Coordinates of C-alpha atoms in Angstrom, one line a residue:
M280 CA -12.1 -25.8 -5.3
P281 CA -10.3 -28.3 -3.1
S282 CA -11.7 -29.3 0.4
P283 CA -10.6 -28.2 3.7
A284 CA -9.2 -31.5 4.3
E285 CA -7.6 -31.5 0.9
E286 CA -6.0 -28.2 1.8
T287 CA -4.3 -29.4 5.3
Q288 CA -2.9 -32.1 3.8
N289 CA -1.9 -30.1 0.9
P290 CA -1.3 -26.5 2.5
P291 CA -0.1 -23.9 0.5
D292 CA 3.3 -23.2 -0.2
R293 CA 4.3 -20.4 2.0
W294 CA 7.6 -19.6 0.3
S295 CA 6.0 -19.7 -3.4
W296 CA 6.7 -16.1 -4.2
V297 CA 10.6 -16.1 -3.1
E298 CA 13.0 -15.7 -6.1
R299 CA 14.4 -18.8 -6.7
S300 CA 17.8 -18.2 -8.2
V301 CA 18.5 -17.0 -4.7
W302 CA 16.6 -19.2 -2.3
T303 CA 17.1 -23.3 -2.8
E304 CA 15.0 -25.5 -1.2
R305 CA 17.7 -26.7 1.4
M306 CA 17.8 -22.5 2.3
L307 CA 13.9 -22.4 2.5
S308 CA 13.8 -25.5 4.9
R309 CA 16.4 -23.5 6.9
L310 CA 14.2 -20.7 7.0
G311 CA 11.2 -22.6 8.4
S312 CA 12.8 -24.2 10.8
T313 CA 12.8 -23.6 14.7
E314 CA 16.4 -24.3 15.1
L315 CA 18.5 -21.1 16.3
K316 CA 15.8 -18.8 16.7
D317 CA 18.8 -15.9 16.4
R318 CA 20.0 -17.1 13.2
V319 CA 22.4 -15.0 11.3
W320 CA 22.8 -15.3 7.6
Y321 CA 26.4 -14.9 5.8
T322 CA 27.6 -14.3 2.1
L323 CA 24.6 -12.9 0.5
V324 CA 26.1 -10.4 -1.8
D325 CA 27.3 -13.1 -4.2
K326 CA 23.2 -13.9 -4.5
T327 CA 22.5 -10.5 -5.0
Y328 CA 24.7 -9.4 -8.2
A329 CA 23.8 -13.3 -9.7
A330 CA 22.9 -12.4 -13.3
A331 CA 19.3 -14.5 -12.8
N332 CA 18.8 -12.4 -9.6
L333 CA 19.5 -9.1 -11.6
R334 CA 17.4 -10.2 -14.4
S335 CA 14.1 -10.8 -12.4
A336 CA 14.9 -7.6 -10.4
Y337 CA 15.1 -5.9 -13.7
E338 CA 11.7 -7.6 -15.2
K339 CA 10.3 -6.3 -12.0
V340 CA 11.0 -3.0 -12.3
R341 CA 9.8 -2.7 -15.7
A342 CA 6.3 -4.2 -15.1
N343 CA 6.1 -1.6 -12.5
R344 CA 7.2 1.2 -14.8
G345 CA 7.8 4.7 -12.8
G346 CA 10.0 7.8 -13.7
P347 CA 13.3 8.1 -14.1
G348 CA 15.9 9.0 -11.6
V349 CA 18.3 11.8 -11.3
D350 CA 20.4 10.5 -14.0
G351 CA 17.2 11.1 -16.2
Q352 CA 17.6 7.4 -17.9
T353 CA 14.3 6.1 -18.5
L354 CA 13.0 2.3 -18.4
E355 CA 12.5 2.5 -22.2
R356 CA 16.1 3.6 -22.5
F357 CA 17.6 1.1 -20.1
A358 CA 15.9 -1.6 -22.1
E359 CA 17.5 -0.7 -25.5
Q360 CA 20.9 -2.4 -24.0
A361 CA 19.4 -4.2 -20.9
G362 CA 22.1 -7.2 -21.5
P363 CA 25.5 -5.0 -21.4
K364 CA 23.5 -2.9 -18.5
L365 CA 22.8 -5.7 -16.5
E366 CA 26.5 -7.2 -17.0
R367 CA 28.1 -4.4 -15.8
L368 CA 25.5 -3.5 -13.1
A369 CA 26.8 -7.0 -11.9
E370 CA 30.3 -6.3 -12.5
E371 CA 30.3 -3.1 -10.4
L372 CA 28.7 -5.2 -7.4
R373 CA 30.9 -7.8 -7.6
S374 CA 33.8 -5.4 -7.3
G375 CA 32.6 -3.4 -4.9
R376 CA 32.6 -0.3 -7.4
Y377 CA 28.8 0.2 -7.2
R378 CA 27.8 3.5 -5.7
P379 CA 23.6 4.3 -5.2
Q380 CA 22.7 8.0 -6.8
P381 CA 20.6 10.4 -4.6
V382 CA 17.2 9.7 -5.5
R383 CA 15.1 12.0 -7.2
R384 CA 12.7 14.1 -5.1
T385 CA 9.5 14.9 -6.3
W386 CA 5.9 16.1 -4.1
I387 CA 2.7 14.2 -5.0
D388 CA -0.8 15.2 -3.7
K389 CA -2.5 13.4 -0.4
A390 CA -5.8 11.8 -1.2
G391 CA -8.4 13.9 -0.4
S392 CA -6.1 16.8 1.5
T393 CA -4.1 20.3 0.2
E394 CA -0.9 18.5 1.7
K395 CA 1.8 17.0 -0.5
R396 CA 4.2 14.2 0.4
P397 CA 7.4 13.5 -1.0
L398 CA 8.0 10.7 -3.3
G399 CA 11.6 9.2 -3.8
I400 CA 12.7 8.0 -7.3
P401 CA 15.9 6.0 -7.5
A402 CA 17.3 5.9 -10.9
V403 CA 16.4 2.7 -13.0
R404 CA 19.7 0.9 -12.3
D405 CA 19.2 1.8 -8.2
R406 CA 15.9 0.2 -8.3
I407 CA 16.8 -2.9 -9.8
V408 CA 19.8 -3.7 -7.3
Q409 CA 17.3 -2.6 -4.7
G410 CA 14.9 -5.3 -6.2
A411 CA 17.9 -8.0 -6.2
V412 CA 18.8 -6.8 -2.4
R413 CA 15.2 -7.5 -1.6
H414 CA 14.9 -10.8 -3.1
V415 CA 17.7 -11.8 -0.7
L416 CA 16.6 -10.3 2.4
E417 CA 12.7 -10.1 2.6
P418 CA 12.4 -14.2 3.2
I419 CA 14.7 -13.8 5.9
F420 CA 12.7 -10.8 7.8
E421 CA 9.5 -12.4 6.4
A422 CA 9.7 -15.7 8.5
E423 CA 9.6 -13.3 11.8
F424 CA 7.2 -11.0 10.6
A425 CA 4.2 -11.0 12.8
E426 CA 0.5 -12.3 12.0
H427 CA -1.3 -9.1 12.4
S428 CA 1.1 -7.2 9.5
Y429 CA -0.5 -7.0 6.5
G430 CA 1.2 -4.1 4.2
F431 CA 3.6 -4.9 1.7
R432 CA 4.2 -8.2 2.5
P433 CA 3.4 -11.5 0.1
G434 CA -0.3 -13.0 -0.1
R435 CA -1.2 -10.2 2.3
G436 CA -3.1 -6.8 1.4
A437 CA -5.5 -4.2 2.7
K438 CA -8.8 -6.6 2.4
D439 CA -6.9 -9.1 4.9
A440 CA -6.7 -6.1 7.3
L441 CA -10.0 -4.8 7.1
R442 CA -11.6 -8.5 7.4
R443 CA -9.6 -8.5 10.6
V444 CA -11.0 -5.3 11.9
N445 CA -14.3 -6.2 11.1
D446 CA -13.8 -9.4 13.1
L447 CA -12.5 -7.9 16.0
V448 CA -15.5 -5.4 16.0
R449 CA -17.8 -8.1 15.9
M450 CA -16.2 -9.5 18.5
G451 CA -16.9 -6.8 20.7
Y452 CA -13.7 -5.1 21.0
A453 CA -15.7 -1.6 21.0
H454 CA -12.3 0.6 22.3
V455 CA -10.0 1.2 19.5
V456 CA -6.6 3.1 19.9
D457 CA -6.3 5.0 16.5
A458 CA -2.6 5.8 16.1
D459 CA -0.7 7.9 13.6
L460 CA 2.7 7.9 13.2
K461 CA 4.0 11.4 12.4
S462 CA 6.0 11.2 8.9
Y463 CA 7.0 7.6 9.6
F464 CA 8.9 7.1 6.8
D465 CA 10.8 10.2 6.7
T466 CA 11.8 9.8 10.1
I467 CA 13.1 6.2 10.8
P468 CA 16.7 6.1 12.7
H469 CA 19.3 4.6 10.3
D470 CA 21.3 3.4 13.2
K471 CA 18.4 1.6 14.5
L472 CA 17.1 0.2 11.5
M473 CA 20.9 -0.8 10.5
G474 CA 20.8 -2.9 14.1
L475 CA 17.7 -4.9 12.8
V476 CA 19.4 -5.8 9.5
K477 CA 22.6 -6.7 11.0
S478 CA 20.6 -9.0 13.6
R479 CA 19.9 -11.3 10.8
A480 CA 22.5 -10.3 8.1
A481 CA 26.3 -10.6 8.6
D482 CA 27.5 -9.8 5.2
G483 CA 29.3 -6.5 5.4
R484 CA 29.2 -5.6 1.6
L485 CA 25.4 -6.3 1.5
L486 CA 24.9 -4.3 4.5
A487 CA 26.8 -1.5 3.1
L488 CA 24.7 -2.0 -0.2
V489 CA 21.5 -1.0 2.4
E490 CA 23.6 1.7 4.1
G491 CA 24.4 3.4 0.6
F492 CA 20.8 3.4 -0.2
L493 CA 19.6 5.0 3.0
K494 CA 22.6 7.6 2.7
A495 CA 22.6 8.1 -0.9
G496 CA 20.8 11.7 -0.3
V497 CA 17.7 13.1 -2.1
M498 CA 17.9 15.6 -4.9
E499 CA 15.2 18.2 -5.5
A500 CA 14.7 20.8 -8.2
T501 CA 14.4 23.8 -6.1
Q502 CA 17.2 22.9 -3.5
G503 CA 19.5 20.4 -4.8
W504 CA 21.3 17.8 -3.2
Q505 CA 20.6 17.4 0.4
A506 CA 21.6 14.6 2.8
S507 CA 19.5 12.0 4.4
E508 CA 20.6 11.2 7.8
L509 CA 16.9 9.8 8.5
G510 CA 14.3 7.9 6.9
T511 CA 13.8 5.3 4.0
P512 CA 12.3 6.8 1.2
Q513 CA 9.0 6.3 -0.1
G514 CA 9.3 5.2 -3.8
G515 CA 12.1 3.2 -3.3
V516 CA 12.0 -0.8 -3.8
I517 CA 13.6 -1.7 -0.4
S518 CA 11.6 0.9 1.8
P519 CA 8.6 -1.0 2.4
M520 CA 10.4 -3.9 3.7
L521 CA 12.6 -1.7 5.6
A522 CA 9.9 -0.1 7.3
N523 CA 8.0 -3.3 8.3
L524 CA 11.2 -4.5 9.5
Y525 CA 11.7 -1.4 11.7
L526 CA 8.0 -1.7 13.4
N527 CA 8.6 -5.4 13.5
P528 CA 9.2 -5.6 17.9
L529 CA 6.1 -3.0 17.9
D530 CA 4.3 -5.9 16.5
H531 CA 5.6 -8.5 19.0
E532 CA 5.7 -6.3 21.8
M533 CA 2.2 -5.7 21.4
A534 CA 1.0 -9.4 21.0
R535 CA 3.3 -10.2 23.7
Q536 CA 0.9 -7.8 26.2
G537 CA -2.1 -9.4 24.6
W538 CA -3.4 -6.3 22.7
E539 CA -5.3 -6.8 19.2
M540 CA -3.5 -4.9 16.8
V541 CA -3.7 -4.5 13.1
R542 CA -0.7 -2.9 11.0
Y543 CA -0.8 -1.9 7.4
A544 CA 2.7 -0.5 6.9
D545 CA 2.8 2.6 9.1
D546 CA -1.3 2.6 9.6
F547 CA -2.3 0.6 12.6
V548 CA -5.0 0.6 15.5
I549 CA -5.3 -1.4 18.3
L550 CA -9.1 -2.9 19.0
C551 CA -9.5 -3.7 22.9
R552 CA -12.7 -4.7 25.1
S553 CA -12.4 -1.9 27.7
A554 CA -11.4 1.9 27.6
A555 CA -8.9 1.3 30.5
D556 CA -7.4 -1.8 28.2
A557 CA -7.1 0.6 25.4
E558 CA -5.5 3.3 27.6
K559 CA -2.8 0.8 29.0
A560 CA -2.5 -0.2 25.2
L561 CA -1.7 3.5 23.8
E562 CA 0.8 3.8 26.8
G563 CA 2.5 0.9 25.9
V564 CA 2.8 2.4 22.2
R565 CA 4.0 5.7 23.4
A566 CA 6.6 4.2 25.3
W567 CA 7.9 2.1 22.4
V568 CA 7.9 4.8 19.8
K569 CA 9.4 6.9 22.2
E570 CA 12.3 4.9 22.4
A571 CA 12.6 4.0 18.8
G572 CA 13.1 7.5 18.0
L573 CA 9.7 7.9 16.4
T574 CA 6.9 10.5 17.0
L575 CA 3.3 10.0 17.6
H576 CA 0.9 12.8 15.8
P577 CA 0.0 14.5 18.8
T578 CA -3.9 15.4 17.4
K579 CA -4.3 12.1 15.2
T580 CA -3.9 9.6 17.7
R581 CA -6.7 9.2 19.7
L582 CA -8.8 6.8 21.6
V583 CA -12.4 5.9 20.2
D584 CA -15.5 4.0 22.0
L585 CA -17.6 2.4 19.2
S586 CA -20.2 1.9 21.7
R587 CA -20.7 5.6 22.0
G588 CA -21.2 6.3 18.6
E589 CA -17.7 7.3 17.8
G590 CA -15.9 6.2 14.7
F591 CA -12.4 5.6 13.1
D592 CA -10.4 5.8 9.7
F593 CA -8.9 2.5 8.7
L594 CA -7.3 2.1 5.3
G595 CA -9.7 4.3 3.2
Y596 CA -12.9 3.2 5.1
H597 CA -14.7 4.9 8.4
F598 CA -16.1 2.6 10.9
E599 CA -18.8 3.3 13.0
R600 CA -21.5 1.6 14.8
G601 CA -21.0 -1.8 13.6
R602 CA -21.1 -0.7 10.0
K603 CA -18.2 0.8 7.7
W604 CA -18.3 3.4 4.6
P605 CA -15.6 5.1 2.5
R606 CA -13.8 8.0 4.3
K607 CA -14.7 11.6 3.6
K608 CA -11.4 11.9 2.1
S609 CA -11.7 8.6 0.0
L610 CA -14.9 10.3 -1.3
E611 CA -13.5 13.3 -2.3
K612 CA -10.8 11.7 -4.1
L613 CA -13.0 9.7 -6.2
K614 CA -15.3 12.6 -7.1
E615 CA -12.0 14.8 -7.9
T616 CA -11.1 12.2 -10.5
I617 CA -14.7 11.9 -11.8
C618 CA -14.2 15.5 -12.4
E619 CA -11.2 15.2 -14.2
Q620 CA -12.5 12.5 -16.7
T621 CA -15.9 14.4 -17.2
G622 CA -14.5 18.2 -17.7
R623 CA -17.1 20.1 -20.1
T624 CA -14.8 20.9 -22.8
D625 CA -13.4 17.2 -22.9
G626 CA -13.2 16.7 -26.7
R627 CA -13.0 12.9 -26.6
S628 CA -16.0 10.5 -28.0
F629 CA -18.9 10.0 -25.2
R630 CA -18.1 6.3 -25.6
A631 CA -14.4 7.0 -25.1
I632 CA -15.4 9.3 -21.7
I633 CA -18.0 6.3 -20.4
A634 CA -15.0 4.0 -21.0
K635 CA -12.5 5.7 -19.1
L636 CA -15.2 6.4 -16.2
N637 CA -16.5 2.8 -16.0
R638 CA -12.5 1.6 -15.3
T639 CA -12.4 4.2 -12.5
L640 CA -15.8 2.9 -11.0
K641 CA -15.1 -0.6 -11.4
G642 CA -11.7 -0.3 -9.5
W643 CA -13.3 1.9 -6.7
F644 CA -16.0 -0.4 -6.1
E645 CA -14.1 -3.4 -6.0
Y646 CA -12.2 -2.1 -3.1
F647 CA -15.0 -0.5 -1.5
K648 CA -18.3 -2.8 -2.0
H649 CA -18.4 -4.1 1.5
S650 CA -19.7 -0.8 2.6
V651 CA -23.5 0.2 3.5
K652 CA -25.6 0.3 0.5
W653 CA -26.4 3.9 0.8
T654 CA -22.8 4.8 0.3
F655 CA -23.0 4.4 -3.5
E656 CA -26.5 5.9 -5.5
P657 CA -25.4 9.4 -4.5
V658 CA -21.7 8.9 -6.6
D659 CA -24.1 7.4 -9.2
G660 CA -26.1 10.7 -9.4
F661 CA -22.7 12.9 -8.9
V662 CA -21.6 10.8 -11.8
R663 CA -24.7 11.3 -14.3
R664 CA -25.3 15.1 -13.4
R665 CA -21.5 15.7 -14.4
L666 CA -22.1 13.7 -17.6
R667 CA -25.3 15.7 -18.2
S668 CA -23.8 19.0 -17.6
L669 CA -21.2 18.0 -20.7
L670 CA -23.7 16.6 -23.0
E671 CA -25.7 19.9 -22.2
K672 CA -22.4 21.9 -23.5
R673 CA -22.0 20.2 -26.2
R674 CA -25.8 21.1 -27.0
G675 CA -24.6 24.6 -26.6
Y676 CA -26.5 25.2 -23.2
T677 CA -24.6 26.2 -20.1
R678 CA -27.1 24.9 -17.9
S679 CA -26.3 22.2 -15.3
G680 CA -27.0 18.5 -15.2
K681 CA -30.5 19.0 -13.4
G682 CA -33.7 20.0 -14.5
R683 CA -34.1 19.6 -18.4
A684 CA -31.1 18.1 -18.5
Q685 CA -32.1 15.0 -16.1
N686 CA -35.5 15.1 -18.3
R687 CA -33.3 15.0 -21.6
Y688 CA -30.9 12.4 -20.2
P689 CA -32.7 10.0 -17.5
N690 CA -30.7 7.5 -15.8
A691 CA -31.9 4.7 -18.0
W692 CA -30.6 6.6 -21.0
F693 CA -26.9 6.3 -19.3
A694 CA -27.4 2.5 -18.6
R695 CA -28.3 1.9 -21.9
R696 CA -25.0 3.3 -23.0
G697 CA -23.0 0.8 -20.5
L698 CA -22.4 3.6 -17.5
Y699 CA -21.2 1.4 -14.8
S700 CA -23.9 1.6 -12.0
L701 CA -22.4 1.2 -8.4
S702 CA -25.9 0.5 -6.9
T703 CA -26.8 -2.0 -9.1
A704 CA -23.2 -3.6 -8.4
Y705 CA -23.9 -3.5 -5.1
D706 CA -27.2 -5.3 -5.4
V707 CA -25.8 -8.2 -7.7
E708 CA -23.2 -8.3 -5.1
V709 CA -25.9 -8.8 -2.4
M710 CA -27.4 -11.6 -4.1
I711 CA -24.2 -13.3 -5.0
A712 CA -23.5 -13.4 -1.2
A713 CA -27.3 -14.6 -0.7
A714 CA -27.0 -17.3 -3.0
R715 CA -23.7 -18.7 -1.5
R716 CA -25.1 -19.0 2.2
R717 CA -28.1 -21.0 0.9

């Protein structure tokens, strides 16, 4: 592991993630320079339809998988003739004949809720073109995105945002603006969003592509085609970048006013040292949101005073009294998944059931391992009760996973069969952390 001095002398390459078939060293040097603060980029569409860029975009789409769009073409079908199809796509883009298709709208469950949210699935070919456009535009916008924005950005993630919130709480920022933008992705005004894109990109054909994605409309099984006058569909390859771009002015306005904001996509909090500061920060957010054509959720947006024992949710965690644990919906979602994987009539082998459960539990723990210790034992108990009930059913009994079943299958019985224990994993993490501090 390099020393701090070595890291200073050899800092990580800020642009290691960019598509090198698009961005040359000379272009990247210009991105990192301070000259021409309001610089605009021209002649970009040829980089979009370059063969290497389209191929790279296709490989990422294939790796991310996903279902077919309105044309019904699957990734497997596209892959059968990927070479000729990418060449055709490049020619359509070069000649100006390319037109995006409407996105296929489906509805998916919200975590821990009976509500559903819309997911827009573009056709495979449109996902590829969106990816190629993103390769071209993302570095341009990334060069000026704010430090406190963490969602859908290279080299950043939810854990970085959570770490920053932790640090601010420890530093005494006990007054929180817990903000919620109502239906953010679906309500972004196209004209204002395109104005931000145009402020940095002046290639008319590339701008027409971006606008085409926004205006393509949606196709829903029960309602047919619908125009899209607002928003950028969740599920589009280019949507996270555009969503970040639209909130970038808010990021910088909050920083200019001196507020400590932490944002992950449309989920953000502002941490302040006093109630008066929190009220001022919220006033500033309200004013900006109104001007931007967005809406703050009237009941979910609130002020929180941590010093009075109040708490708030952020990125799956609940913060309260200097500690954090999974929010209620995060636990409910995990339990729903466990129930799906431990049905009493499940015909798989017990070993296969344990293996799948372990993957779920390990992934969940990796994200929530920074919770307070008492988070994990109740979940372990819930898992074992579900498994005991399943085992009793196989023996011809209808009783639950308690009482006699618990005596027949004690905790150690599951441990011997390799069931992942969240409590044990937590204890191991504590020991490792203690060893590192020595």
